[in-house]
Amino acid sequence: MPKVLVAATPAAGHHAPLLRIAGHLAASGHEVVFLGGARFAAEVRVAGPEFRALPPEADFDDRDFTARFPERAQVPAGPAQTMWDVMHVFGDPTPHQHRALKEILAGFPATAVLYDNLFFGGAALSLGAAPDARPTTYSVGISPLGVESRDTAPHVLGLLPPVDDAQRAEYAQIAARMAEHRAPLTAHLRACFTAAGATLPEGPLGRTLTDSADVFLQLTVPGFEYPRSDQPAGVRFVGAIPIPAADGQARPAWWPELERARAAGKRIVVTTQGTLANAELARLVVPTVRALADREDVLVVAATGRPDAAEQFAAALAPAPVPGNAIVAGFVPFAELLPLADVLVTNGGYGGTQAALAHGVPVVVAGDSEDKPEVAARVEWTGTGVNLRTADPSDAALRTAVDTVLDTSAHRERAAALAKEYAAHDALARIEELVGGTGTH
């Protein structure tokens, strides 16, 4: 079995899929070393791989970005904050990540190195030596594919693909302005790669970074990504990594209420802001509960991801009480919950949105940070839900969106069709096949 080095940016949305991959490879008999954030050490060891901590210069606790990146709070959400993140959250650690990879490889001669697509130390490793002088590298796409193309809109804006030549020309002008605006970002990343002993090639940044790895493993199915006639040859759509089941854990105390509601024919609406963007529940989760408070035919499960869910919710709704048709929960077993859901109201996390669609659950998306506008645009493009185009929807907009999904068949049918495509892909098995050398690179 090959030796495999897996590396992840120390943020939950990056760490979780890479650890699922590393754990699967370890369970299959591969010797695996996992390089990641110190706060995840125990979790990694339980999963099976050997753990190595990132150097302090490349480590941070994503539960408190302000502590590590106080300047970020001053940058408005949207493209400006995304550019800042790429420069400083992901770019600045590049030489330190690269050094850590090289140090591990000096004593652990891995044949394959896997890293999330924003772990730029991995890209520096790929670019810093010829393929025959280093391990085979695999970049793992944990966010929507950001490859610039004549067939898509400029990335991060959440725009749908062009429909005619006039719109292609319009998008080309937007892309040119964005490239000019991003000149400081490109220069900054080039300096980061130079500090790591690698040269970032000229050309569109998204395509360059995608091409840097020997193989780019995109964690989705083709049906959830825009087709590109000029797609890089190294891209492989391997499917989405499924949410792990809560094996051996007792179901929440409210589960019987959910089952009774389902048996009575009520529709189940699940709403969540993920595990990190849940500091302000009043942005999406609370408005969803409030918008549907008078609906006797609906049960709303508010998955807050917070241990203090009840207190936070009561404070946010005050003076009104929590509606009788709502369950306010902290952490929920999504693998068991989604098969019972009729719609997911989400801020647009890539993994969570795909988990719903893999279960045939249509979605209502409201998000404006990181890659969320791009996720929402793909939901709109696939017809699998409603894109609210804001992270702060009104109660009326939420109610209308949920009613649209519940009361018309088109979104459910599209989600069901896409679920079949997800079911035909086994991401972990395909990645193991590629890493093991039996698949076609």
XYZ file of C-alpha atoms in Angstrom:
441
model
C 0.000 0.000 0.000
C 1.284 3.500 -0.795
C 2.321 5.943 1.883
C 0.045 8.992 1.735
C 0.467 12.480 3.181
C -2.784 14.438 3.620
C -2.773 18.144 4.485
C -5.628 20.501 5.324
C -6.139 24.163 6.061
C -7.115 24.363 9.767
C -10.734 25.376 9.112
C -13.596 22.945 9.707
C -14.933 23.069 6.149
C -11.479 22.211 4.782
C -10.398 19.830 7.517
C -13.513 17.612 7.594
C -13.488 16.294 4.004
C -9.712 15.800 4.018
C -9.938 13.831 7.259
C -12.724 11.678 5.828
C -10.413 10.870 2.923
C -7.424 10.251 5.196
C -9.464 8.061 7.538
C -10.790 5.996 4.651
C -7.304 5.461 3.235
C -5.969 4.481 6.656
C -8.821 2.015 7.178
C -8.022 0.504 3.776
C -4.473 -0.250 4.875
C -2.575 2.787 3.614
C 0.028 4.344 5.853
C -1.275 7.888 6.271
C 0.138 11.004 7.903
C -2.247 13.936 8.380
C -0.912 17.493 8.607
C -3.450 19.885 10.083
C -4.576 22.248 12.805
C -3.547 21.472 16.379
C -7.124 21.617 17.650
C -7.987 18.599 15.496
C -5.212 16.324 16.816
C -7.389 13.971 18.871
C -9.993 13.710 16.110
C -7.345 12.758 13.556
C -5.839 10.078 15.771
C -9.254 8.519 16.397
C -9.795 8.393 12.623
C -6.583 6.384 12.172
C -3.867 8.525 10.534
C -0.739 9.681 12.299
C -1.129 13.353 13.214
C 1.381 16.137 12.607
C 0.598 19.721 13.611
C 0.985 22.652 11.271
C 3.652 25.141 12.360
C 2.228 28.001 14.464
C 2.658 30.444 11.561
C 0.201 28.363 9.520
C -2.224 27.371 12.269
C -5.273 29.155 13.639
C -8.607 28.402 15.298
C -11.350 29.084 12.789
C -13.925 29.365 15.575
C -12.428 32.758 16.397
C -11.123 34.383 13.226
C -11.012 37.756 14.954
C -8.319 36.606 17.364
C -5.954 35.640 14.539
C -7.158 38.023 11.828
C -8.512 41.151 13.554
C -8.276 43.189 10.338
C -10.739 40.875 8.577
C -13.697 42.288 10.493
C -13.154 45.617 8.745
C -13.449 44.091 5.255
C -17.008 43.946 3.852
C -18.450 40.532 3.057
C -18.407 39.576 -0.585
C -15.616 39.770 -3.193
C -13.497 42.156 -1.083
C -13.445 39.801 1.889
C -12.856 36.801 -0.357
C -9.806 38.545 -1.838
C -8.526 39.405 1.644
C -8.963 35.800 2.744
C -7.066 34.422 -0.240
C -4.218 36.824 0.444
C -3.892 36.426 4.186
C -5.825 33.414 5.522
C -4.654 31.137 2.707
C -1.752 32.936 1.036
C 0.445 34.005 3.937
C 0.845 30.460 5.370
C 2.143 29.109 2.025
C 5.896 28.974 2.826
C 5.246 27.576 6.311
C 2.906 24.886 4.958
C 5.440 24.013 2.271
C 8.245 23.714 4.815
C 6.106 21.406 6.967
C 5.327 19.174 3.987
C 9.005 18.916 3.040
C 10.031 18.102 6.593
C 7.502 15.280 6.808
C 8.448 13.899 3.383
C 12.108 13.797 4.420
C 11.270 11.018 6.877
C 8.053 9.699 5.340
C 8.575 8.993 1.629
C 4.959 9.319 0.540
C 4.009 8.373 -2.995
C 0.978 10.689 -2.896
C 0.220 14.046 -1.279
C -3.388 15.229 -0.981
C -4.335 18.734 0.106
C -7.387 20.968 -0.035
C -7.434 23.393 -2.940
C -6.693 26.407 -0.720
C -3.753 24.762 1.038
C -1.297 26.652 -1.129
C 1.728 24.964 0.421
C 0.598 21.889 -1.511
C 0.466 23.869 -4.744
C 3.980 25.154 -4.001
C 5.127 21.546 -3.561
C 3.563 20.668 -6.921
C 5.190 23.618 -8.687
C 8.542 23.459 -6.934
C 9.803 20.232 -8.521
C 9.267 18.145 -11.627
C 6.635 15.377 -11.289
C 9.305 12.657 -11.330
C 11.161 14.355 -8.454
C 8.273 14.505 -5.984
C 5.191 12.518 -4.941
C 2.090 12.596 -7.113
C -0.010 15.531 -5.948
C -3.792 15.673 -5.618
C -5.597 18.925 -4.942
C -9.055 18.360 -3.446
C -11.744 20.830 -4.505
C -13.775 21.498 -1.368
C -15.530 24.527 -2.908
C -17.120 25.236 -6.308
C -14.687 24.822 -9.177
C -13.066 28.217 -9.705
C -11.514 27.681 -13.129
C -11.903 30.668 -15.422
C -13.622 29.722 -18.667
C -15.229 31.203 -21.757
C -18.333 29.251 -20.741
C -18.787 30.714 -17.245
C -19.111 34.036 -15.506
C -16.210 35.492 -13.508
C -15.851 33.448 -10.329
C -17.012 34.558 -6.815
C -19.775 36.876 -8.079
C -22.488 34.225 -8.102
C -23.475 34.935 -11.720
C -24.988 32.286 -13.969
C -23.181 31.150 -17.132
C -23.584 33.356 -20.208
C -26.493 32.616 -22.513
C -25.299 34.421 -25.650
C -22.339 36.247 -27.190
C -23.479 39.609 -25.834
C -23.374 38.292 -22.281
C -20.008 36.628 -22.919
C -18.668 40.006 -23.981
C -20.140 41.624 -20.881
C -18.571 38.983 -18.665
C -15.218 39.420 -20.397
C -15.294 43.124 -19.511
C -16.161 42.293 -15.908
C -13.328 39.758 -15.792
C -10.867 42.327 -17.121
C -11.882 44.823 -14.442
C -11.642 42.124 -11.787
C -8.167 41.127 -12.969
C -7.047 44.733 -12.644
C -8.621 44.993 -9.198
C -6.984 41.720 -8.174
C -3.492 42.739 -9.212
C -2.451 43.205 -5.552
C -3.791 39.714 -4.766
C -1.834 38.124 -7.612
C 1.355 39.966 -6.647
C 0.889 38.947 -3.015
C 0.453 35.272 -3.880
C 3.454 35.318 -6.197
C 5.551 36.608 -3.292
C 4.157 33.870 -1.018
C 5.066 31.180 -3.555
C 8.497 32.687 -4.110
C 9.092 32.534 -0.359
C 8.252 28.823 -0.591
C 10.778 28.317 -3.380
C 8.219 27.949 -6.150
C 7.101 30.074 -9.069
C 3.411 30.745 -9.603
C 2.934 30.665 -13.392
C 1.411 33.520 -15.327
C -2.237 33.270 -16.291
C -5.675 33.330 -14.659
C -5.217 32.473 -11.001
C -7.982 29.887 -10.633
C -6.827 27.918 -13.656
C -3.169 28.163 -12.640
C -3.815 26.801 -9.161
C -6.056 24.031 -10.495
C -3.438 23.030 -13.055
C -0.638 23.004 -10.478
C -1.594 19.589 -9.090
C -1.154 16.388 -11.047
C -4.820 15.556 -10.401
C -7.602 17.864 -9.210
C -10.265 15.941 -7.294
C -13.474 18.002 -7.374
C -15.851 16.912 -4.614
C -19.063 17.034 -6.598
C -20.815 15.427 -9.552
C -20.770 16.888 -13.084
C -24.443 17.780 -12.782
C -23.738 20.309 -10.023
C -20.962 22.092 -11.907
C -21.040 24.302 -14.968
C -19.806 22.527 -18.109
C -16.612 24.018 -19.540
C -15.447 23.256 -23.055
C -11.954 24.343 -21.957
C -11.866 22.480 -18.640
C -8.365 21.502 -17.432
C -7.477 17.916 -18.281
C -6.542 17.072 -14.693
C -9.992 17.707 -13.191
C -11.824 14.623 -11.947
C -15.390 14.800 -10.596
C -15.386 12.143 -7.901
C -18.713 12.861 -6.195
C -19.518 14.351 -2.810
C -18.287 12.852 0.439
C -21.368 11.702 2.369
C -22.131 12.959 5.847
C -21.028 10.301 8.346
C -23.770 8.508 10.225
C -24.032 9.037 13.963
C -23.153 5.421 14.699
C -23.658 4.419 18.320
C -25.021 7.818 19.353
C -28.460 8.155 20.841
C -30.931 10.150 18.819
C -31.914 13.540 20.248
C -34.743 13.668 22.763
C -36.910 15.525 20.234
C -36.654 12.793 17.589
C -40.034 11.162 18.420
C -41.711 14.543 17.841
C -40.120 14.638 14.399
C -41.312 11.130 13.598
C -44.855 11.901 14.756
C -44.938 15.012 12.595
C -43.729 13.049 9.607
C -46.297 10.308 10.201
C -49.038 12.946 10.399
C -48.124 14.234 6.958
C -46.416 17.429 8.042
C -43.611 18.761 5.874
C -40.199 18.967 7.522
C -38.223 22.160 7.004
C -34.618 22.072 8.232
C -32.722 25.334 8.590
C -29.044 25.813 9.364
C -26.212 28.324 9.120
C -23.527 25.655 9.353
C -21.030 25.243 12.167
C -19.082 28.497 11.830
C -21.446 31.165 10.490
C -23.816 30.570 13.380
C -22.809 33.419 15.668
C -25.741 35.519 14.427
C -28.728 33.191 14.268
C -30.960 36.179 13.554
C -29.603 36.298 9.981
C -31.277 33.112 8.708
C -32.270 30.452 11.234
C -34.428 32.673 13.457
C -36.178 34.384 10.498
C -36.993 30.975 8.995
C -38.629 29.825 12.234
C -40.463 33.122 12.559
C -41.622 33.117 8.932
C -43.249 29.691 9.292
C -44.535 30.094 12.856
C -48.224 29.928 11.887
C -47.933 26.959 9.548
C -49.693 24.000 11.145
C -48.695 21.739 8.247
C -44.961 22.297 8.816
C -42.407 21.303 11.434
C -39.243 23.392 11.443
C -36.010 21.911 12.771
C -33.566 24.715 13.565
C -30.104 23.149 13.545
C -28.057 25.851 15.250
C -24.761 24.024 15.743
C -24.551 25.656 19.170
C -24.595 24.040 22.632
C -26.489 27.088 23.941
C -29.139 26.844 21.222
C -32.197 27.225 23.463
C -30.901 30.318 25.248
C -29.715 32.014 22.077
C -32.974 31.328 20.305
C -35.134 32.568 23.159
C -33.139 35.796 23.281
C -33.357 36.305 19.520
C -37.132 35.749 19.407
C -38.002 37.698 22.573
C -40.554 38.743 23.553
C -42.258 36.158 21.342
C -41.923 32.518 22.448
C -40.440 29.751 20.336
C -43.296 28.641 18.022
C -44.983 25.338 18.745
C -44.095 24.018 15.295
C -40.356 24.465 15.793
C -37.635 22.295 17.289
C -34.549 24.218 18.348
C -31.543 21.914 18.335
C -27.824 22.230 18.865
C -26.020 19.519 16.925
C -28.190 17.206 14.848
C -27.564 13.866 13.095
C -27.845 15.195 9.542
C -27.289 11.794 7.951
C -30.475 10.604 9.662
C -32.359 13.912 9.457
C -32.001 14.749 5.762
C -33.859 11.642 4.490
C -36.886 12.927 6.437
C -36.644 16.533 5.245
C -38.714 18.226 2.534
C -36.541 21.323 2.186
C -33.277 22.656 3.600
C -32.928 26.393 4.249
C -29.184 27.037 4.326
C -26.563 29.749 4.042
C -24.970 27.776 1.225
C -22.087 25.734 2.579
C -20.743 23.569 -0.255
C -20.756 20.276 1.616
C -24.082 20.784 3.387
C -25.893 21.868 0.243
C -24.656 18.829 -1.641
C -25.570 16.546 1.257
C -29.169 17.732 0.962
C -29.221 17.288 -2.812
C -27.662 13.840 -2.496
C -30.757 12.932 -0.459
C -33.049 14.510 -3.041
C -33.888 17.436 -0.736
C -34.360 20.778 -2.542
C -32.857 23.870 -0.941
C -33.416 27.537 -0.234
C -30.044 29.320 -0.157
C -29.217 32.642 1.521
C -25.497 33.431 1.749
C -23.068 36.166 0.715
C -19.644 35.228 2.086
C -16.768 32.997 0.922
C -17.982 30.652 -1.836
C -21.663 30.803 -0.874
C -22.853 33.021 -3.771
C -21.323 30.485 -6.157
C -23.066 27.597 -4.391
C -26.362 29.485 -4.510
C -25.907 30.194 -8.221
C -25.381 26.487 -8.924
C -28.572 25.685 -7.018
C -30.420 28.189 -9.214
C -28.766 26.886 -12.383
C -29.614 23.242 -11.614
C -33.195 24.126 -10.679
C -32.811 22.325 -7.350
C -33.955 25.230 -5.200
C -34.342 28.959 -4.696
C -31.475 31.449 -4.591
C -32.435 34.377 -2.352
C -29.292 36.335 -3.346
C -28.780 37.707 0.158
C -27.572 36.501 3.545
C -30.234 38.541 5.362
C -33.564 37.582 3.812
C -36.816 38.988 5.123
C -39.382 36.769 6.776
C -41.686 37.308 3.787
C -38.984 36.299 1.297
C -38.211 33.154 3.270
C -41.850 32.166 3.519
C -42.361 32.666 -0.208
C -39.233 30.684 -1.052
C -40.126 27.780 1.226
C -43.693 27.721 -0.119
C -42.369 27.718 -3.675
C -40.239 24.658 -2.984
C -42.906 22.836 -0.999
C -45.870 23.558 -3.257
C -44.375 23.029 -6.716
C -42.834 19.863 -8.069
C -40.071 21.241 -10.297
C -37.432 21.735 -7.592
C -38.163 18.366 -5.985
C -37.925 16.609 -9.338
C -34.599 18.261 -10.174
C -33.215 17.427 -6.718
C -34.355 13.815 -7.093
C -32.680 13.546 -10.492
C -29.443 14.972 -9.136
C -29.611 12.578 -6.167
C -29.386 9.672 -8.608
C -26.184 11.145 -10.017
C -24.700 11.499 -6.538
C -25.665 7.902 -5.753
C -23.726 6.722 -8.806
C -20.489 8.209 -7.427
C -18.507 6.814 -4.500
C -16.058 9.627 -3.768
C -13.943 7.807 -1.198
C -13.618 4.666 -3.304
C -12.720 6.673 -6.404
C -10.083 8.674 -4.563
C -8.592 5.474 -3.154
C -8.519 4.031 -6.672
C -6.666 7.056 -8.009
C -4.244 7.338 -5.108
C -3.572 3.619 -5.207
C -2.517 3.901 -8.817
C -5.211 1.622 -10.237
C -7.310 4.456 -11.651
C -6.622 6.548 -14.702
C -5.069 9.861 -13.747
